Coordinates of N, CA and C in Angstrom, one line a residue:
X1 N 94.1 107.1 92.4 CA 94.6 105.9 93.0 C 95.2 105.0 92.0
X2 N 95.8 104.1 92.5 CA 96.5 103.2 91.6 C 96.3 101.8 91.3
X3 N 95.1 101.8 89.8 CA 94.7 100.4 89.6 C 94.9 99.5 89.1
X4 N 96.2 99.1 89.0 CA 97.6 98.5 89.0 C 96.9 96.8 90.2
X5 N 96.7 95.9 89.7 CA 96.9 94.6 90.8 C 98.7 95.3 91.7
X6 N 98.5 94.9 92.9 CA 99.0 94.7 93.7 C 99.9 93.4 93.6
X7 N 101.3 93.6 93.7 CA 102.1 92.2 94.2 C 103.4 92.5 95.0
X8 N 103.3 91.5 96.4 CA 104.0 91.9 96.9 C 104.8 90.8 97.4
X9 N 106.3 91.0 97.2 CA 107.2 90.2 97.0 C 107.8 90.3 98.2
X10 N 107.5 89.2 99.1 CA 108.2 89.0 100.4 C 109.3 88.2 100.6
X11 N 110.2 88.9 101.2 CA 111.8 88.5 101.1 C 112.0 87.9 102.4
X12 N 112.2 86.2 102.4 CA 112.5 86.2 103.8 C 114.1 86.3 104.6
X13 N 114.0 86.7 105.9 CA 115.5 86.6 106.6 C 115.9 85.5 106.6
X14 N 117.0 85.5 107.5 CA 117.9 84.2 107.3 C 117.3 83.7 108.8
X15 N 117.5 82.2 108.1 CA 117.0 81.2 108.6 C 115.4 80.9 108.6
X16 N 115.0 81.8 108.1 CA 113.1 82.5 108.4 C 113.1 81.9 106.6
X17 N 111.6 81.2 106.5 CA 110.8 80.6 105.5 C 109.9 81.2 105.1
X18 N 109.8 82.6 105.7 CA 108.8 83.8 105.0 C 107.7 83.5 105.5
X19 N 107.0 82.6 106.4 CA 105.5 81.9 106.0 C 104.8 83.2 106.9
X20 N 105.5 83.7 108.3 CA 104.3 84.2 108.9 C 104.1 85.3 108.4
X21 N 105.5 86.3 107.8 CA 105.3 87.5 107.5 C 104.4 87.2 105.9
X22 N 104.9 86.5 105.0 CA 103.7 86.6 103.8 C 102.4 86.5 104.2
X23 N 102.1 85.3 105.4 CA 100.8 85.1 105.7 C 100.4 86.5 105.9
X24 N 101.0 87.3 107.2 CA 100.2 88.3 107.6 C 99.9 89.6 106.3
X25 N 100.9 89.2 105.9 CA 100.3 90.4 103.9 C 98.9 89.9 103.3
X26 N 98.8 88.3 102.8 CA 97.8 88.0 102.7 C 96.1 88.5 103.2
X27 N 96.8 88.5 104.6 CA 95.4 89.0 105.3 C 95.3 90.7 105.8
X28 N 96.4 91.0 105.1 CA 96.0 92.5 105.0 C 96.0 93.0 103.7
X29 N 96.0 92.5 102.6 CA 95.7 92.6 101.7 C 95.3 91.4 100.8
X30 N 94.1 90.9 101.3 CA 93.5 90.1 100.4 C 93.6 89.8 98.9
X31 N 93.3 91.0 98.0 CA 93.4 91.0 96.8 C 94.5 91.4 95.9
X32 N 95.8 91.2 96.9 CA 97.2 91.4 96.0 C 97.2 90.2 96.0
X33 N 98.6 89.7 95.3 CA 98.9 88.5 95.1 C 100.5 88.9 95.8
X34 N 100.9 87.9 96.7 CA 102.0 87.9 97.4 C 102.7 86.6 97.2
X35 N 104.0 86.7 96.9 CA 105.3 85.7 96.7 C 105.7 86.2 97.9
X36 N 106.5 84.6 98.3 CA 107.4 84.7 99.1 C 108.6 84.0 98.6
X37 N 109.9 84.7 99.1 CA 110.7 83.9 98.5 C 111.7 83.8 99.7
X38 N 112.5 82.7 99.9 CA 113.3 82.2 100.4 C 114.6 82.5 100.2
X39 N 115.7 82.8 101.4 CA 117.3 83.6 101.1 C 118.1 82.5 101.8
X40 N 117.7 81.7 102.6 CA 118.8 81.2 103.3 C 119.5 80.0 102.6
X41 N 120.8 80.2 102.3 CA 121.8 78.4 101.9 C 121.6 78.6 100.2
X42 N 120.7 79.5 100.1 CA 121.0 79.9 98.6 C 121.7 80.9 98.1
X43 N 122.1 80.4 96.8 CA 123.0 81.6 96.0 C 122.6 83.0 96.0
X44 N 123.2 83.9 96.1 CA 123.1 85.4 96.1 C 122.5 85.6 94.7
X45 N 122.7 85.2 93.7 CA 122.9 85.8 92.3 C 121.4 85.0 92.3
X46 N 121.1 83.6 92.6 CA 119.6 82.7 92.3 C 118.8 84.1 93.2
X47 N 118.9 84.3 94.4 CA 117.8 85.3 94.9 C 117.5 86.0 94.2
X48 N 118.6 86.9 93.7 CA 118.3 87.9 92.9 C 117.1 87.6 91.7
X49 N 117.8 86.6 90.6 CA 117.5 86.7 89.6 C 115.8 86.0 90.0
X50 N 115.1 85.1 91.0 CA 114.5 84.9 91.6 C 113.6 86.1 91.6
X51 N 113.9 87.2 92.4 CA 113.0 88.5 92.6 C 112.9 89.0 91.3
X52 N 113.5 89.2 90.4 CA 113.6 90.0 88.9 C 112.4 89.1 87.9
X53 N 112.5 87.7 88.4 CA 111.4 87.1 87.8 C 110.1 87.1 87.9
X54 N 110.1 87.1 89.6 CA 109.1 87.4 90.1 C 108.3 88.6 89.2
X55 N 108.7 89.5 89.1 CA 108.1 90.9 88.7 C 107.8 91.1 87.1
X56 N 109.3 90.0 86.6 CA 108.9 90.0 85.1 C 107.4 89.0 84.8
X57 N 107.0 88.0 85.7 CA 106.0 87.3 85.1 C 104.9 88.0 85.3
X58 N 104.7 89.2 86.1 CA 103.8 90.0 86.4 C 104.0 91.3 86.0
X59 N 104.0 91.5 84.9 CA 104.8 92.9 84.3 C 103.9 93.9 84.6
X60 N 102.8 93.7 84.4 CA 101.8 94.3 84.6 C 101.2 94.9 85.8
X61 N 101.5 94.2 86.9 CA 101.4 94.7 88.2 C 102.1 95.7 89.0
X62 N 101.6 95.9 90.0 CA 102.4 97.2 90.7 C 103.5 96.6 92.0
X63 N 104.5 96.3 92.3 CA 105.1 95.7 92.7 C 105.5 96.9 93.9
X64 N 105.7 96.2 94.9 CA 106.1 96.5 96.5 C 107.1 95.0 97.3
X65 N 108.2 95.7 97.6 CA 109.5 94.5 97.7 C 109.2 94.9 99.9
X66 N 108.9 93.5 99.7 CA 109.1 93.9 101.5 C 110.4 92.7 101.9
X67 N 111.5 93.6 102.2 CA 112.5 92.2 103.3 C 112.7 92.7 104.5
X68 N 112.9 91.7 105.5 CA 113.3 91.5 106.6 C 114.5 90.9 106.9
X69 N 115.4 91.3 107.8 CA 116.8 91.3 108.3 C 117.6 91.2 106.8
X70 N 118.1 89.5 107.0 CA 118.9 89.2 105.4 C 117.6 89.5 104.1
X71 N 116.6 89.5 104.0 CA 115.6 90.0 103.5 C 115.9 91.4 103.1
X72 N 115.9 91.9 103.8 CA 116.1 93.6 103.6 C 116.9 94.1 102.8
X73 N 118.7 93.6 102.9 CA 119.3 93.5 102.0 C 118.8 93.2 100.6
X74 N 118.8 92.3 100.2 CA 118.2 91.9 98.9 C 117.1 92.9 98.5
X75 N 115.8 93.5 99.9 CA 114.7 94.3 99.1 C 115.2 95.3 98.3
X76 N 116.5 96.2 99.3 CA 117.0 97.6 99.0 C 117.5 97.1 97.5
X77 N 118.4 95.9 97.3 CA 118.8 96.0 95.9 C 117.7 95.9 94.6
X78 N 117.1 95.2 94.9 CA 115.7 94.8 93.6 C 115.2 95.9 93.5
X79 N 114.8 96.0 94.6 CA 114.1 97.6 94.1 C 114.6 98.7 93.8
X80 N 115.4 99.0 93.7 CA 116.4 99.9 92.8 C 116.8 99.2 91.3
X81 N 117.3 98.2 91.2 CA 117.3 97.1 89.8 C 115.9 97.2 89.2
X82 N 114.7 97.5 90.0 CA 113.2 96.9 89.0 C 112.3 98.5 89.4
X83 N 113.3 99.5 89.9 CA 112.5 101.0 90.2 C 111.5 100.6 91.0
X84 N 110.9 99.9 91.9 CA 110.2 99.6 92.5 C 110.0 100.3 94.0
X85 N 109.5 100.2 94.7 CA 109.1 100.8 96.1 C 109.4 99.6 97.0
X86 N 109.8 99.8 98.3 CA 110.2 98.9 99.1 C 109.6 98.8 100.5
X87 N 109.5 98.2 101.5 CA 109.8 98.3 102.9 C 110.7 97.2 103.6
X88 N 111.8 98.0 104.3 CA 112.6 97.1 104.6 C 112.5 97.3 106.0
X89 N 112.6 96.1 106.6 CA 112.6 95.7 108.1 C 113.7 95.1 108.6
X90 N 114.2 95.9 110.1 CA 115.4 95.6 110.2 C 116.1 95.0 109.5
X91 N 116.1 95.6 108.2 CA 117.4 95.4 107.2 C 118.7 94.6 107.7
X92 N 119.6 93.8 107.3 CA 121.1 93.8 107.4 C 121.5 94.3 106.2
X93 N 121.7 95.7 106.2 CA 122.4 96.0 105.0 C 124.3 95.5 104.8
X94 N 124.6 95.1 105.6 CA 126.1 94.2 105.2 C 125.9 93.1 106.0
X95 N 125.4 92.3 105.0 CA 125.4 90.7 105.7 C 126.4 90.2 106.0
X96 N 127.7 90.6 104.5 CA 128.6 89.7 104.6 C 130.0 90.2 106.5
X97 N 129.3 90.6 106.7 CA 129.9 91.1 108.4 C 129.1 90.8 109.3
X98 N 127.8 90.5 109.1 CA 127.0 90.6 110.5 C 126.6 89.1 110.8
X99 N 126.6 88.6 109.7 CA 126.4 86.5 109.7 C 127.8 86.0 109.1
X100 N 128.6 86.7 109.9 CA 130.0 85.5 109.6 C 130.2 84.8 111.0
X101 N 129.0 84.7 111.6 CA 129.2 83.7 113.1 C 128.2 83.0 112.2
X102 N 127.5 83.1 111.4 CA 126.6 81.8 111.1 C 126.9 80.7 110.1
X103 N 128.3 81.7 109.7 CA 129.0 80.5 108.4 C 128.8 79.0 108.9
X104 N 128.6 78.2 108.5 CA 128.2 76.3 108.5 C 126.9 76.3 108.6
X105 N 126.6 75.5 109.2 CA 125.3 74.3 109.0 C 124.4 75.4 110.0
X106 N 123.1 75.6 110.1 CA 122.1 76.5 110.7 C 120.9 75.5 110.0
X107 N 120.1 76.0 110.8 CA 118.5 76.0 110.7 C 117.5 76.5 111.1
X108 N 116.6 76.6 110.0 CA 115.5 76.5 110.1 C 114.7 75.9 111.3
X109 N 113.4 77.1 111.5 CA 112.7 77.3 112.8 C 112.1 75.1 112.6
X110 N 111.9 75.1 111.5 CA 111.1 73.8 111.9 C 111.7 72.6 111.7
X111 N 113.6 73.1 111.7 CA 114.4 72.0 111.9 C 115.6 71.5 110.8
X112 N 114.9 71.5 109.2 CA 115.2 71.4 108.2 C 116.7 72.7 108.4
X113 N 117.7 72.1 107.8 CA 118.8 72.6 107.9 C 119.5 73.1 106.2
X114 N 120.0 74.5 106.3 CA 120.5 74.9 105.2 C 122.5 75.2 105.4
X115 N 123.1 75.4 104.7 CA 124.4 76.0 104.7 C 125.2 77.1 104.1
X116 N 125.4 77.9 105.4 CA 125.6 79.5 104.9 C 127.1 79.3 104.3
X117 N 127.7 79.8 103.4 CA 129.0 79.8 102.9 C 130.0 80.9 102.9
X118 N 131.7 80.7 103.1 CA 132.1 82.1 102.7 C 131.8 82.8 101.6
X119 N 131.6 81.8 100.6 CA 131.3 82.2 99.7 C 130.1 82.8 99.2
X120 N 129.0 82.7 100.0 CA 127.6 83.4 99.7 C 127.7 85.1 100.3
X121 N 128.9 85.3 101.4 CA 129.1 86.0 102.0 C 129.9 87.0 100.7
X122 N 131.2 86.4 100.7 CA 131.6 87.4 99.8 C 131.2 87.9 98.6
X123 N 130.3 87.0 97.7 CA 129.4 87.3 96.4 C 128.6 88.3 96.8
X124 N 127.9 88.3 98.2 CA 126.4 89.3 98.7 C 127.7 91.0 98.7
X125 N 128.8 91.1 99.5 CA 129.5 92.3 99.1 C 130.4 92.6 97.9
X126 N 130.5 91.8 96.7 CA 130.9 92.0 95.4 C 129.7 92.5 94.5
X127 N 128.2 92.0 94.7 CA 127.0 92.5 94.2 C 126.9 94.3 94.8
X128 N 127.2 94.5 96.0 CA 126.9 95.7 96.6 C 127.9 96.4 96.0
X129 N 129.2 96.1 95.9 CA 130.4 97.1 95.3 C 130.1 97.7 93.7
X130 N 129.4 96.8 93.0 CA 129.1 96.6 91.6 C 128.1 97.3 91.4
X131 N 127.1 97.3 92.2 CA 125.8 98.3 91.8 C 126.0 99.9 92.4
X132 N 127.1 99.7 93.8 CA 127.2 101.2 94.2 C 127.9 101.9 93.2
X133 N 128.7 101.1 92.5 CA 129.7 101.8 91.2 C 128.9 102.0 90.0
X134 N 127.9 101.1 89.5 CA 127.3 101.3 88.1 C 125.7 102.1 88.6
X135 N 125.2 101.8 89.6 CA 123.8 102.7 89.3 C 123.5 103.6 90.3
X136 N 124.4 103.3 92.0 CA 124.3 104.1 92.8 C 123.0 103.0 94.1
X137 N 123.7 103.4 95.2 CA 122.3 102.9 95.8 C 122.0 103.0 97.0
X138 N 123.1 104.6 97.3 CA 122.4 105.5 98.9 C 122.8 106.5 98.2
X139 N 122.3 107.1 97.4 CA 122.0 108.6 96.9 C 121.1 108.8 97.4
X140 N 120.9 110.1 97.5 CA 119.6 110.9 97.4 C 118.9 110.8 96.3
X141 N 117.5 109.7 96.7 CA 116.8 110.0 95.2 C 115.4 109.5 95.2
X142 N 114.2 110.1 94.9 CA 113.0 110.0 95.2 C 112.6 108.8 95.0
X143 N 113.1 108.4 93.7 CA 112.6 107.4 93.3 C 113.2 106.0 93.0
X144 N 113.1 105.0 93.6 CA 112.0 104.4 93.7 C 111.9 104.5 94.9
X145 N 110.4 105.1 96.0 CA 110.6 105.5 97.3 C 110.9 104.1 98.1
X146 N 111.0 104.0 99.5 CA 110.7 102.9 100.5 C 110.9 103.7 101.9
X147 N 110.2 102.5 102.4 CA 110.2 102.8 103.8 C 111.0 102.1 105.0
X148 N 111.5 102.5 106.0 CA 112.2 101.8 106.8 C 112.1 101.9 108.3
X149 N 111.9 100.0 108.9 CA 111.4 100.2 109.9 C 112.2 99.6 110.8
X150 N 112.2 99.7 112.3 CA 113.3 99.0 113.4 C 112.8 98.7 114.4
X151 N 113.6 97.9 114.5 CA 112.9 97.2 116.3 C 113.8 97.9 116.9
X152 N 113.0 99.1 118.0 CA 114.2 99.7 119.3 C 114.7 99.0 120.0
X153 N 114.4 97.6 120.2 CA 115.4 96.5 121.4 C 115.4 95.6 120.0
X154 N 116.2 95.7 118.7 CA 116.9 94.6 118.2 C 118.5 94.5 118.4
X155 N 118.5 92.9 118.9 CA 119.6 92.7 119.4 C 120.7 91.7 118.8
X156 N 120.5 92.1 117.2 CA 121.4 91.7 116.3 C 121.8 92.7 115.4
X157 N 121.0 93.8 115.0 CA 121.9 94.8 114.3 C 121.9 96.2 115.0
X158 N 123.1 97.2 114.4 CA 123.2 98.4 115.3 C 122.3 98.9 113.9
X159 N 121.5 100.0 113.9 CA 120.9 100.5 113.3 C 121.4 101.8 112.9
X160 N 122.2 102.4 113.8 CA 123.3 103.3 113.2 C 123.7 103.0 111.9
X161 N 124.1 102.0 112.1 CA 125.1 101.9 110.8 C 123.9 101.6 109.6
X162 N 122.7 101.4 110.2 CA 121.8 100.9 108.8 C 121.4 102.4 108.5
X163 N 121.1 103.0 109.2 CA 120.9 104.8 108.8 C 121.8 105.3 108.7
X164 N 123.3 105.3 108.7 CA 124.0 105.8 108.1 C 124.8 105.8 106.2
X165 N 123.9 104.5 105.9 CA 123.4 104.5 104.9 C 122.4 104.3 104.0
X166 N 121.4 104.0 104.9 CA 119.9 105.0 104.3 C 119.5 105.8 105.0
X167 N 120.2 107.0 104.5 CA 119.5 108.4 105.2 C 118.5 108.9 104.8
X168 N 117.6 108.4 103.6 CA 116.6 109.1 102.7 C 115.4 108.7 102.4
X169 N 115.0 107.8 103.6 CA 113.8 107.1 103.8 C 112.5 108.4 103.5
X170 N 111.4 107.5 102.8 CA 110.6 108.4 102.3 C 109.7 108.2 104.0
X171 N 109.8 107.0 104.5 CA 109.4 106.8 106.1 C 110.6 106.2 106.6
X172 N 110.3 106.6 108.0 CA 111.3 106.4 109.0 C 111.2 106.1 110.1
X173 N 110.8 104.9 110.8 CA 110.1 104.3 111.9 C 110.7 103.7 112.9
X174 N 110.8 103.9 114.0 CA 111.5 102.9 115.0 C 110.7 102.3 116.3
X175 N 110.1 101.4 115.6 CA 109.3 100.6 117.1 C 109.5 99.9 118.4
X176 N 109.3 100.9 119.2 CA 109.8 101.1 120.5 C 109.3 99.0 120.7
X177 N 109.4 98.4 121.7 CA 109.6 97.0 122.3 C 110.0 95.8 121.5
X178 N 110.0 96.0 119.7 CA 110.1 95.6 118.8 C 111.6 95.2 118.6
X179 N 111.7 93.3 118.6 CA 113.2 92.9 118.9 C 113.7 92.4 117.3
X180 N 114.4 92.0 116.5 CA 115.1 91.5 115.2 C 113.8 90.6 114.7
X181 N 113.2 90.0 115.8 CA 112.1 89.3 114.6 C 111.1 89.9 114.1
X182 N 110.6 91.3 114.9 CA 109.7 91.8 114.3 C 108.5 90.9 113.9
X183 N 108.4 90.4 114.9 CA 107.2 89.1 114.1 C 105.4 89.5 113.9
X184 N 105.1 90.9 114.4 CA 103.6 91.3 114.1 C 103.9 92.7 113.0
X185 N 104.0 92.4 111.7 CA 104.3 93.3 110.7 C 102.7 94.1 110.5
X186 N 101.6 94.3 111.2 CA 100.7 94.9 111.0 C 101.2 96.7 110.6
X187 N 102.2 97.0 111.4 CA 102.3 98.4 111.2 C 102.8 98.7 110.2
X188 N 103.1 97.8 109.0 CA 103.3 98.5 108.0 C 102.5 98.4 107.2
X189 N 101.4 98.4 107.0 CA 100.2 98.4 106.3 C 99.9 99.8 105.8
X190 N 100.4 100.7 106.6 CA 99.6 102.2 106.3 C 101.0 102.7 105.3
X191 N 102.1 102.2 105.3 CA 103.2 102.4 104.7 C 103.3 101.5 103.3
X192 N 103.1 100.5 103.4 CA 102.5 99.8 101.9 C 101.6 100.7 101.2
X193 N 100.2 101.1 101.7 CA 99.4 101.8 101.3 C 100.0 103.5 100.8
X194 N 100.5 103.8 101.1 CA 101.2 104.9 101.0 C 102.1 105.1 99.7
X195 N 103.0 103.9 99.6 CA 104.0 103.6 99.0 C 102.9 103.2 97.4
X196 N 101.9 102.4 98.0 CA 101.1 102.0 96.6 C 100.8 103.4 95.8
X197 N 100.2 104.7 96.1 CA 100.3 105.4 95.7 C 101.1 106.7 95.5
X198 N 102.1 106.5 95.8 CA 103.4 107.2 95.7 C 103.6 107.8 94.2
X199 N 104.0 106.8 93.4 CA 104.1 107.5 92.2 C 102.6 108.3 91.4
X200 N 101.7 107.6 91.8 CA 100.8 108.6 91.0 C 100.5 109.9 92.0
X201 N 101.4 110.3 93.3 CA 100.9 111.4 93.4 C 102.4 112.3 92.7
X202 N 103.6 111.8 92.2 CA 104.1 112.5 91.7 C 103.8 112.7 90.2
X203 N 102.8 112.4 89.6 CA 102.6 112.0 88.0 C 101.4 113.2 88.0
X204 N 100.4 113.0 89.7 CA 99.5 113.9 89.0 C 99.7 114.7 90.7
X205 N 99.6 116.4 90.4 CA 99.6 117.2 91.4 C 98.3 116.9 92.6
X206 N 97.3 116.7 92.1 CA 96.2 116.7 92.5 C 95.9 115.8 93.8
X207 N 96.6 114.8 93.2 CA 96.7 113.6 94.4 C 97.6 113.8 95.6
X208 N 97.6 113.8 96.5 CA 98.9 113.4 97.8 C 98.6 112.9 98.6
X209 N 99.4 111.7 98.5 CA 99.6 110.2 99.7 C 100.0 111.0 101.3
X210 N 99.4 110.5 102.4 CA 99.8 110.9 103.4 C 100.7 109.8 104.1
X211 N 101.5 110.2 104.4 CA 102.8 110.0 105.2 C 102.3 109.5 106.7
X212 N 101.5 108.2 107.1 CA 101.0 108.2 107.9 C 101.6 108.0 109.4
X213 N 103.3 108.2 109.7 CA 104.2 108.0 110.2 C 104.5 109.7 110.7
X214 N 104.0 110.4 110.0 CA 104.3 111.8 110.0 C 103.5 112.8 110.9
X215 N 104.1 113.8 111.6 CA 103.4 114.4 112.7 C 102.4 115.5 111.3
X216 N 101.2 115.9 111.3 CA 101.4 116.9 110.3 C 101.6 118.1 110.9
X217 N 101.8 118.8 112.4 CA 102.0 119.5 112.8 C 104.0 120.1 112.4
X218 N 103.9 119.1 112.0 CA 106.1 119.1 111.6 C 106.2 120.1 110.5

């Protein structure tokens, strides 16, 4: 098993303050330590560098990137940048097209108001062009694994298009009544757990993580 402290870096969606989905990490995992970080009205490049820090001040720990919608975006890149393991929930893997109705003034659930820009828009698809050219980042490739989950009634993104570029989910989940908020993240608990020991079952034979998403009769 992997005796690595746990940290898990929760990415929030747009307009979303992260609080209920970190909360609910918290109380399923007591003894990691969980960040949350904030994406809306801020710079693309501050998120990033944001998440990179996160992980650098804990070098030591075993890091799991969880984002949600605009969240998700950002998980898939960090975690590829820091080899890390991911879970992304209803991902927007091209934000800069799917929140160009939210460009101006928006807010936040408890009122406090931030400002989406063209310009945050077009920097989030200049970072994607940049990394698919220098490191790759829908290959086929084991490592760093993640998992990927959907609300079957979300009624902001088509998910086609999010699996047509992650085809290589180490999980692959689609929850049937589950709408873009996805607001009771309990089901990915067995897939964090999974993901925590992922690499040491490739390091040592002996070990193998079950795929708790998985029929074993398949």
């Amino acid at each position: 098993m992997n005796e690595k402290k746990l940290l898990l870096i929760n990415i929030a969606g747009f307009a979303s303050d992260g609080k209920n989905k970190s909360g609910q990490l918290k109380k399923m995992f007591p003894d990691a330590k969980v960040v949350n970080i904030i994406t809306s009205g801020i710079d693309p490049d501050e998120v990033i560098v944001k998440i990179l820090t996160e992980k650098a001040t804990d070098r030591d720990s075993f890091a799991i990137i969880i984002g949600s919608s605009l969240g998700g975006y950002y998980a898939h890149l960090a975690s590829i940048k820091l080899d890390c393991p991911s879970v992304l929930i209803n991902p927007s893997m091209k934000p800069w097209e799917t929140l160009q109705d939210k460009v101006g003034i928006n807010s936040f659930f408890n009122g406090d108001t931030f400002k989406l820009t063209k310009r945050h828009l077009s920097r989030m698809e200049e970072i994607v062009n940049l990394m698919e050219k220098t490191v790759g980042l829908y290959d086929e490739i084991d490592d760093p694994p993640y998992a990927l989950f959907t609300g079957s009634m979300d009624e902001r993104l088509d998910h086609a298009v999010t699996r047509s570029l992650l085809q290589f989910p180490n999980i692959d989940c689609t929850v049937a009544g589950y709408d873009h908020m996805f607001e009771d993240i309990s089901i990915i608990k067995s897939a964090i757990e999974f993901l925590e020991n992922y690499k040491v079952a490739i390091e040592d034979d002996s070990f193998s993580p079950h795929d708790p998403f998985r029929d074993d009769e398949d």
